[in-house]
Amino acid sequence: MSGAEIFLRSLDAEGVEVVFGHPGGAVIKIYDEMARIKPNFKHVLVRHEQGGAHAAEGYAKATGKVGTVLVTSGPGATNTVTGIADAYMDSVPIVVFTGQVPTQLIGNDAFQECDTIGITRSITKHSYLVRDVRDLASAVKKAYHIARTGRPGPVVVDLPKDVLLAETEFEYPKEVNLRGYRFKDKGDEAKIQRAAAMIAEAEKPLFYVGGGAVNSNGADVLTRIARKARIPVTTTLHGLGAFPENDELSVGMLGMHGTWYANMAVQNADLLIAVGARFDDRVTGKLESWAPHAKIIHIDIDPSSISKNVYVDCAIVGDVLDALTRLEPLVEPCNTGEWLEQVQAWKEECPLMYDHEDGRLRAQYVLERLRRHTKGEAIVVTDVGQHQMWAAQYFQFLHARTHITSGGLGTMGFCFPAAMGAAFGMPDKTVVSVSGDGGFIMNAQELCVAAAHGLPIKVVIINNNFLGMVRQWQELFHEERFSHTDLSDTNPDFVKLAEAHHCVGLRAETPDQVDEVIRKAWAVTDRPAVMEFRVIKEEMVFPMVPAGASTNEMITKRLTPDAFV
Amino acid sequence: MSEHDTLTPQQILRKKAQGEPIGPGEKAHSHRHIIAVLLENSIGALNRVINLFSARGFNLESVTVGETDETSVSRMTIVTTGEDRIIAQVSRQLNRLVDVLEVEDLTSEEYVERELCLLKVSYTSDNRVELLDTLKIFNGKVVDITTDTMTFELAGPTKKINAFIGMMNRYGIEEIARSGRVAMKRALLFGD
Ligand SMILES: Cc1cc2nc3c(=O)[nH]c(=O)nc-3n(C[C@H](O)[C@H](O)[C@H](O)COP(=O)(O)OP(=O)(O)OC[C@H]3O[C@@H](n4cnc5c(N)ncnc54)[C@H](O)[C@@H]3O)c2cc1C
Ligand SMILES: Cc1ncc(C[n+]2csc(CCOP(=O)(O)OP(=O)(O)O)c2C)c(N)n1
Ligand SMILES: [Mg+2]
């Protein structure tokens, strides 16, 4: 059997459902065999390899399974680099198969050669260059195993052309044998007991929940513990949905653009229970003054996350679901009455809010209407910028895996292809893609792919005719010099753009048009419906902790720029 | 009011635990560490380890690598400096690599270390004897000689090599090649 066929049969043996790929010379044999043997998985021909990588991420985040990408050598491989880096930063399990020039030409500056393994070394969990067809099936097996287990992440498998042409017998290995690869998924019992004791003693405890809780499917047990013990919950951007935000114990997102009351809770808590969260600088601001009174319990599967940024008093190295399941019976209702009253008072003192009396259209209003319409049941995928933060603030997430975004790398252009990947993975769910006018353009080519596959994705473009997030910083910290952030001259007509890609295009310019556009978009069932919302450019995301500032210096409303010098 | 007074007890505890300075006059202490790493014997594995140091901004003073008694396993000896918090990260990050089998910070235990040095020095009939005497004191060997240069081989702890090079400086050193350190935990048969 040829290496190319072995590759395809290995993917089938691995249970792969969908592959996002783009052909080229180095992988032409794979595509040829694909036409011949008709594997079980669906191949989606993306129109840019970056889109393919983000689609695999979206698929992985929505389903909890491993996403798969297949591209050719050289430019095909380099086009996936941003997606690989994004998956690395956000711990997303994907496997990227890249074609490579024949082994005897490697290093010769051969046509479409690049050192894919070298280029991706620092942004992959692991990688393989398969030099012998007899190692191919086992490399595939190992790649999926590594991507999926422990702290998930991207794995690259580089496939030289001669290896794909070579012949050998096919046998998919049943087990992986990786003597150097260890991860600890069971936290120490003593630490779990200690955590329970710390929780029992705390007067002002707070759950600080991140992407690891979602990844481990720990949301339900977390919710049960928080309710049983009466402990308020804040989540990171990636933790959104791990705890229902309509619960009175929820204080929403913390950090740079988190709610004022979540950050107040952090600054006053005497115990933080960090669950699969990594103390990112967008969360902590100036480290020294963050959570100054809190002892910290940290549950994380990756020992290198522990005490990386903030010293942790009780570290439970292991899987969130396992640790919380064992913690649950040890936790008793806490004496948090006063603390909860205080938290509630903060919520009332400074809720999320925006102006809406002047009748002009704002992103927050659009997102609130969308939230009413979807009732927390849709999968919401966002891009990077102001609209991303407003979506995090205003959507109100109720279930794990219903919020997908690029947080660590902050990749503009992530959103639409990721939404497409989510739609392939979860065909029964409504998928809403929320981008800005700047970022949408960065991978808009995938619209026609989604249209070709009849995916009824609801595509929201929050068009402020600006690189809004950069504009916000320019207004606040750079004396309103709006250098190269005005897009009004270069933005396309988004309705026509949608139509040119075989999608439905809709537009709203005033608040009273919003519901109608949403209604029309939801009526479309056989292709993406693109909704352009023309919002005002002056709006800024608040609250805000300026970069590097202490969480105590949070700006809750619009102030004059002088306030920051 | 000094900054010390404004820290909460929890903040002071964190700083102490991470070895960070607390009072105004204090400084964080950086130490040299020798870390032994057992890893898969492949270029890819080696690359990943080296890459980790540059990608994460860890300091890397020297690296040696060679096969072990098992041909599929190689052993690296890495010399790095950093505050305790950083060194803890170095070892956790190394452990995270799929091809790394074992990581051991030797500096936290009793260990022996050796380095090999080849040193070419020019000589004249006037200083030849003096040079050879010095070499003898350091337990070195002559491995090559021409009419005007001699090449010495010297093995020992890095300090000894440094001292020897210091002695040779005034004779006109032509070339030096050092291996970097290799180290091993002591067996400690008569430990306390
Ligand atoms: C413009 C912009 C603004 C932002 N503003 C904010 C903000 O205001 N607030 C905010 O929170 N974020 C914000 N972010 C996102 C931020 O940059 C980080 O990406 C995010 O905070 C990290 O989330 P996390 O801590 O949940 O970690 P993740 O990146 O989701 O990491 C997950 C952690 O869980 C661990 N883990 C994984 N699986 C398991 C398992 N099975 N069991 C146990 N542990 C596991 C991992 O080891 C890791 O430590 C912003 C991003 C952008 C682009
Ligand atoms: C690929 C990439 N380039 C640049 C940036 C820097 N950046 C962050 S937000 C932003 C503006 C995004 O503008 P838009 O997509 O219109 O969203 P808005 O902030 O206006 O909602 C930019 C340029 C980035 N995150 N990613
Ligand atoms: Mg914009």
mmCIF file of N, CA and C in Angstrom, chain B residues 83-165:
data_model
loop_
_atom_site.group_PDB
_atom_site.id
_atom_site.type_symbol
_atom_site.label_atom_id
_atom_site.label_comp_id
_atom_site.label_asym_id
_atom_site.label_seq_id
_atom_site.Cartn_x
_atom_site.Cartn_y
_atom_site.Cartn_z
ATOM 1 N N GLU B 83 17.268 33.218 38.755
ATOM 2 C CA GLU B 83 16.648 33.189 40.079
ATOM 3 C C GLU B 83 15.907 31.858 40.226
ATOM 4 N N ASP B 84 15.648 31.487 41.466
ATOM 5 C CA ASP B 84 15.033 30.180 41.733
ATOM 6 C C ASP B 84 13.751 29.977 40.930
ATOM 7 N N ARG B 85 12.961 31.046 40.847
ATOM 8 C CA ARG B 85 11.686 30.956 40.154
ATOM 9 C C ARG B 85 11.891 30.588 38.677
ATOM 10 N N ILE B 86 12.925 31.203 38.079
ATOM 11 C CA ILE B 86 13.212 30.948 36.666
ATOM 12 C C ILE B 86 13.723 29.515 36.486
ATOM 13 N N ILE B 87 14.618 29.113 37.384
ATOM 14 C CA ILE B 87 15.183 27.762 37.255
ATOM 15 C C ILE B 87 14.083 26.716 37.387
ATOM 16 N N ALA B 88 13.124 26.970 38.266
ATOM 17 C CA ALA B 88 12.000 26.041 38.394
ATOM 18 C C ALA B 88 11.249 25.964 37.064
ATOM 19 N N GLN B 89 11.092 27.101 36.393
ATOM 20 C CA GLN B 89 10.431 27.112 35.084
ATOM 21 C C GLN B 89 11.263 26.344 34.049
ATOM 22 N N VAL B 90 12.584 26.557 34.084
ATOM 23 C CA VAL B 90 13.454 25.856 33.128
ATOM 24 C C VAL B 90 13.203 24.357 33.235
ATOM 25 N N SER B 91 13.191 23.865 34.451
ATOM 26 C CA SER B 91 13.073 22.426 34.578
ATOM 27 C C SER B 91 11.660 21.942 34.226
ATOM 28 N N ARG B 92 10.644 22.735 34.550
ATOM 29 C CA ARG B 92 9.285 22.325 34.149
ATOM 30 C C ARG B 92 9.101 22.355 32.643
ATOM 31 N N GLN B 93 9.658 23.394 32.027
ATOM 32 C CA GLN B 93 9.520 23.492 30.571
ATOM 33 C C GLN B 93 10.272 22.356 29.886
ATOM 34 N N LEU B 94 11.441 21.997 30.412
ATOM 35 C CA LEU B 94 12.191 20.876 29.826
ATOM 36 C C LEU B 94 11.385 19.589 29.951
ATOM 37 N N ASN B 95 10.802 19.389 31.118
ATOM 38 C CA ASN B 95 10.016 18.182 31.349
ATOM 39 C C ASN B 95 8.814 18.073 30.418
ATOM 40 N N ARG B 96 8.336 19.213 29.960
ATOM 41 C CA ARG B 96 7.160 19.241 29.096
ATOM 42 C C ARG B 96 7.457 18.702 27.702
ATOM 43 N N LEU B 97 8.740 18.724 27.302
ATOM 44 C CA LEU B 97 9.071 18.299 25.944
ATOM 45 C C LEU B 97 8.862 16.792 25.810
ATOM 46 N N VAL B 98 8.244 16.416 24.720
ATOM 47 C CA VAL B 98 7.877 15.013 24.522
ATOM 48 C C VAL B 98 9.113 14.111 24.482
ATOM 49 N N ASP B 99 10.217 14.610 23.946
ATOM 50 C CA ASP B 99 11.410 13.776 23.798
ATOM 51 C C ASP B 99 12.325 13.769 25.015
ATOM 52 N N VAL B 100 11.968 14.515 26.025
ATOM 53 C CA VAL B 100 12.823 14.558 27.213
ATOM 54 C C VAL B 100 12.396 13.470 28.197
ATOM 55 N N LEU B 101 13.370 12.654 28.608
ATOM 56 C CA LEU B 101 13.049 11.510 29.467
ATOM 57 C C LEU B 101 13.237 11.852 30.948
ATOM 58 N N GLU B 102 14.217 12.685 31.242
ATOM 59 C CA GLU B 102 14.516 12.942 32.642
ATOM 60 C C GLU B 102 15.261 14.266 32.782
ATOM 61 N N VAL B 103 14.931 15.009 33.805
ATOM 62 C CA VAL B 103 15.603 16.286 34.053
ATOM 63 C C VAL B 103 16.061 16.291 35.497
ATOM 64 N N GLU B 104 17.326 16.643 35.712
ATOM 65 C CA GLU B 104 17.829 16.615 37.075
ATOM 66 C C GLU B 104 18.681 17.857 37.319
ATOM 67 N N ASP B 105 18.311 18.632 38.326
ATOM 68 C CA ASP B 105 19.128 19.785 38.695
ATOM 69 C C ASP B 105 20.207 19.289 39.641
ATOM 70 N N LEU B 106 21.444 19.182 39.122
ATOM 71 C CA LEU B 106 22.516 18.580 39.927
ATOM 72 C C LEU B 106 22.955 19.504 41.046
ATOM 73 N N THR B 107 22.762 20.781 40.834
ATOM 74 C CA THR B 107 23.244 21.752 41.804
ATOM 75 C C THR B 107 22.534 21.626 43.141
ATOM 76 N N SER B 108 21.373 20.975 43.133
ATOM 77 C CA SER B 108 20.683 20.821 44.409
ATOM 78 C C SER B 108 21.239 19.633 45.180
ATOM 79 N N GLU B 109 22.246 18.940 44.602
ATOM 80 C CA GLU B 109 22.798 17.767 45.275
ATOM 81 C C GLU B 109 24.321 17.818 45.212
ATOM 82 N N GLU B 110 24.961 16.763 45.740
ATOM 83 C CA GLU B 110 26.408 16.628 45.595
ATOM 84 C C GLU B 110 26.704 16.116 44.193
ATOM 85 N N TYR B 111 27.617 16.784 43.517
ATOM 86 C CA TYR B 111 27.888 16.323 42.155
ATOM 87 C C TYR B 111 29.364 16.514 41.826
ATOM 88 N N VAL B 112 29.815 15.795 40.803
ATOM 89 C CA VAL B 112 31.150 16.041 40.256
ATOM 90 C C VAL B 112 31.000 16.644 38.882
ATOM 91 N N GLU B 113 31.874 17.590 38.555
ATOM 92 C CA GLU B 113 31.812 18.183 37.227
ATOM 93 C C GLU B 113 33.200 18.220 36.618
ATOM 94 N N ARG B 114 33.265 18.076 35.328
ATOM 95 C CA ARG B 114 34.540 18.133 34.604
ATOM 96 C C ARG B 114 34.352 18.871 33.296
ATOM 97 N N GLU B 115 35.474 19.508 32.907
ATOM 98 C CA GLU B 115 35.466 20.121 31.601
ATOM 99 C C GLU B 115 36.797 19.776 30.952
ATOM 100 N N LEU B 116 36.800 19.681 29.642
ATOM 101 C CA LEU B 116 38.038 19.404 28.922
ATOM 102 C C LEU B 116 38.424 20.657 28.155
ATOM 103 N N CYS B 117 39.758 20.918 28.184
ATOM 104 C CA CYS B 117 40.223 22.118 27.480
ATOM 105 C C CYS B 117 41.452 21.771 26.649
ATOM 106 N N LEU B 118 41.477 22.198 25.389
ATOM 107 C CA LEU B 118 42.684 22.128 24.573
ATOM 108 C C LEU B 118 43.179 23.556 24.410
ATOM 109 N N LEU B 119 44.474 23.751 24.621
ATOM 110 C CA LEU B 119 44.986 25.120 24.598
ATOM 111 C C LEU B 119 46.318 25.143 23.856
ATOM 112 N N LYS B 120 46.387 25.956 22.812
ATOM 113 C CA LYS B 120 47.627 26.068 22.036
ATOM 114 C C LYS B 120 48.324 27.359 22.436
ATOM 115 N N VAL B 121 49.608 27.216 22.795
ATOM 116 C CA VAL B 121 50.331 28.382 23.276
ATOM 117 C C VAL B 121 51.682 28.436 22.548
ATOM 118 N N SER B 122 52.171 29.637 22.269
ATOM 119 C CA SER B 122 53.498 29.706 21.631
ATOM 120 C C SER B 122 54.578 29.740 22.710
ATOM 121 N N TYR B 123 55.700 29.162 22.409
ATOM 122 C CA TYR B 123 56.764 29.124 23.418
ATOM 123 C C TYR B 123 58.093 29.476 22.787
ATOM 124 N N THR B 124 59.035 29.784 23.632
ATOM 125 C CA THR B 124 60.428 29.984 23.197
ATOM 126 C C THR B 124 61.286 29.095 24.086
ATOM 127 N N SER B 125 62.534 28.963 23.774
ATOM 128 C CA SER B 125 63.389 28.121 24.608
ATOM 129 C C SER B 125 63.501 28.692 26.022
ATOM 130 N N ASP B 126 63.290 30.020 26.159
ATOM 131 C CA ASP B 126 63.385 30.650 27.475
ATOM 132 C C ASP B 126 62.258 30.237 28.415
ATOM 133 N N ASN B 127 61.032 30.103 27.877
ATOM 134 C CA ASN B 127 59.922 29.851 28.797
ATOM 135 C C ASN B 127 59.389 28.432 28.727
ATOM 136 N N ARG B 128 60.026 27.598 27.931
ATOM 137 C CA ARG B 128 59.501 26.252 27.698
ATOM 138 C C ARG B 128 59.378 25.457 29.009
ATOM 139 N N VAL B 129 60.404 25.495 29.808
ATOM 140 C CA VAL B 129 60.434 24.706 31.039
ATOM 141 C C VAL B 129 59.378 25.210 32.024
ATOM 142 N N GLU B 130 59.319 26.530 32.097
ATOM 143 C CA GLU B 130 58.354 27.157 32.990
ATOM 144 C C GLU B 130 56.925 26.737 32.634
ATOM 145 N N LEU B 131 56.659 26.744 31.314
ATOM 146 C CA LEU B 131 55.343 26.345 30.829
ATOM 147 C C LEU B 131 55.035 24.903 31.227
ATOM 148 N N LEU B 132 55.993 24.046 31.002
ATOM 149 C CA LEU B 132 55.761 22.625 31.278
ATOM 150 C C LEU B 132 55.606 22.379 32.775
ATOM 151 N N ASP B 133 56.310 23.154 33.581
ATOM 152 C CA ASP B 133 56.147 23.039 35.041
ATOM 153 C C ASP B 133 54.722 23.386 35.459
ATOM 154 N N THR B 134 54.251 24.482 34.898
ATOM 155 C CA THR B 134 52.883 24.908 35.223
ATOM 156 C C THR B 134 51.891 23.825 34.824
ATOM 157 N N LEU B 135 52.118 23.309 33.619
ATOM 158 C CA LEU B 135 51.213 22.281 33.116
ATOM 159 C C LEU B 135 51.197 21.088 34.076
ATOM 160 N N LYS B 136 52.362 20.760 34.609
ATOM 161 C CA LYS B 136 52.480 19.605 35.501
ATOM 162 C C LYS B 136 51.690 19.843 36.797
ATOM 163 N N ILE B 137 51.796 21.067 37.290
ATOM 164 C CA ILE B 137 51.064 21.391 38.518
ATOM 165 C C ILE B 137 49.570 21.211 38.313
ATOM 166 N N PHE B 138 49.115 21.530 37.112
ATOM 167 C CA PHE B 138 47.684 21.409 36.809
ATOM 168 C C PHE B 138 47.304 20.017 36.318
ATOM 169 N N ASN B 139 48.299 19.112 36.295
ATOM 170 C CA ASN B 139 48.015 17.757 35.835
ATOM 171 C C ASN B 139 47.599 17.665 34.381
ATOM 172 N N GLY B 140 48.173 18.544 33.549
ATOM 173 C CA GLY B 140 47.824 18.525 32.133
ATOM 174 C C GLY B 140 48.798 17.690 31.327
ATOM 175 N N LYS B 141 48.490 17.562 30.033
ATOM 176 C CA LYS B 141 49.348 16.785 29.137
ATOM 177 C C LYS B 141 49.666 17.605 27.902
ATOM 178 N N VAL B 142 50.850 17.310 27.304
ATOM 179 C CA VAL B 142 51.151 17.903 26.008
ATOM 180 C C VAL B 142 50.629 16.940 24.950
ATOM 181 N N VAL B 143 49.793 17.435 24.050
ATOM 182 C CA VAL B 143 49.248 16.524 23.033
ATOM 183 C C VAL B 143 49.777 16.812 21.637
ATOM 184 N N ASP B 144 50.453 17.956 21.488
ATOM 185 C CA ASP B 144 50.993 18.277 20.169
ATOM 186 C C ASP B 144 52.093 19.308 20.373
ATOM 187 N N ILE B 145 53.112 19.231 19.526
ATOM 188 C CA ILE B 145 54.188 20.211 19.680
ATOM 189 C C ILE B 145 54.802 20.523 18.326
ATOM 190 N N THR B 146 55.145 21.798 18.111
ATOM 191 C CA THR B 146 55.906 22.187 16.912
ATOM 192 C C THR B 146 57.091 22.982 17.416
ATOM 193 N N THR B 147 57.865 23.562 16.511
ATOM 194 C CA THR B 147 59.048 24.296 16.956
ATOM 195 C C THR B 147 58.679 25.529 17.764
ATOM 196 N N ASP B 148 57.511 26.097 17.553
ATOM 197 C CA ASP B 148 57.178 27.291 18.343
ATOM 198 C C ASP B 148 55.833 27.246 19.064
ATOM 199 N N THR B 149 55.056 26.156 18.925
ATOM 200 C CA THR B 149 53.813 26.075 19.704
ATOM 201 C C THR B 149 53.697 24.709 20.386
ATOM 202 N N MET B 150 52.976 24.719 21.485
ATOM 203 C CA MET B 150 52.633 23.465 22.159
ATOM 204 C C MET B 150 51.121 23.475 22.383
ATOM 205 N N THR B 151 50.491 22.279 22.293
ATOM 206 C CA THR B 151 49.062 22.176 22.585
ATOM 207 C C THR B 151 48.899 21.314 23.828
ATOM 208 N N PHE B 152 48.200 21.850 24.810
ATOM 209 C CA PHE B 152 47.986 21.152 26.079
ATOM 210 C C PHE B 152 46.573 20.623 26.167
ATOM 211 N N GLU B 153 46.469 19.557 26.896
ATOM 212 C CA GLU B 153 45.145 19.025 27.213
ATOM 213 C C GLU B 153 44.991 19.074 28.724
ATOM 214 N N LEU B 154 43.856 19.586 29.149
ATOM 215 C CA LEU B 154 43.639 19.692 30.582
ATOM 216 C C LEU B 154 42.182 19.361 30.893
ATOM 217 N N ALA B 155 41.977 18.528 31.895
ATOM 218 C CA ALA B 155 40.599 18.225 32.294
ATOM 219 C C ALA B 155 40.438 18.567 33.761
ATOM 220 N N GLY B 156 39.261 18.959 34.141
ATOM 221 C CA GLY B 156 39.022 19.254 35.547
ATOM 222 C C GLY B 156 37.796 20.103 35.715
ATOM 223 N N PRO B 157 37.551 20.485 36.954
ATOM 224 C CA PRO B 157 36.427 21.387 37.194
ATOM 225 C C PRO B 157 36.664 22.714 36.455
ATOM 226 N N THR B 158 35.622 23.367 36.097
ATOM 227 C CA THR B 158 35.726 24.595 35.318
ATOM 228 C C THR B 158 36.635 25.630 35.985
ATOM 229 N N LYS B 159 36.567 25.699 37.303
ATOM 230 C CA LYS B 159 37.404 26.659 38.032
ATOM 231 C C LYS B 159 38.889 26.427 37.748
ATOM 232 N N LYS B 160 39.229 25.136 37.723
ATOM 233 C CA LYS B 160 40.636 24.803 37.495
ATOM 234 C C LYS B 160 41.043 25.195 36.072
ATOM 235 N N ILE B 161 40.183 24.952 35.130
ATOM 236 C CA ILE B 161 40.471 25.320 33.738
ATOM 237 C C ILE B 161 40.652 26.834 33.634
ATOM 238 N N ASN B 162 39.740 27.567 34.298
ATOM 239 C CA ASN B 162 39.846 29.029 34.278
ATOM 240 C C ASN B 162 41.173 29.478 34.855
ATOM 241 N N ALA B 163 41.573 28.849 35.945
ATOM 242 C CA ALA B 163 42.828 29.234 36.591
ATOM 243 C C ALA B 163 44.001 28.960 35.652
ATOM 244 N N PHE B 164 43.956 27.824 34.995
ATOM 245 C CA PHE B 164 45.040 27.471 34.085
ATOM 246 C C PHE B 164 45.125 28.468 32.926
ATOM 247 N N ILE B 165 43.978 28.787 32.360
ATOM 248 C CA ILE B 165 43.966 29.754 31.256
ATOM 249 C C ILE B 165 44.519 31.089 31.740
#
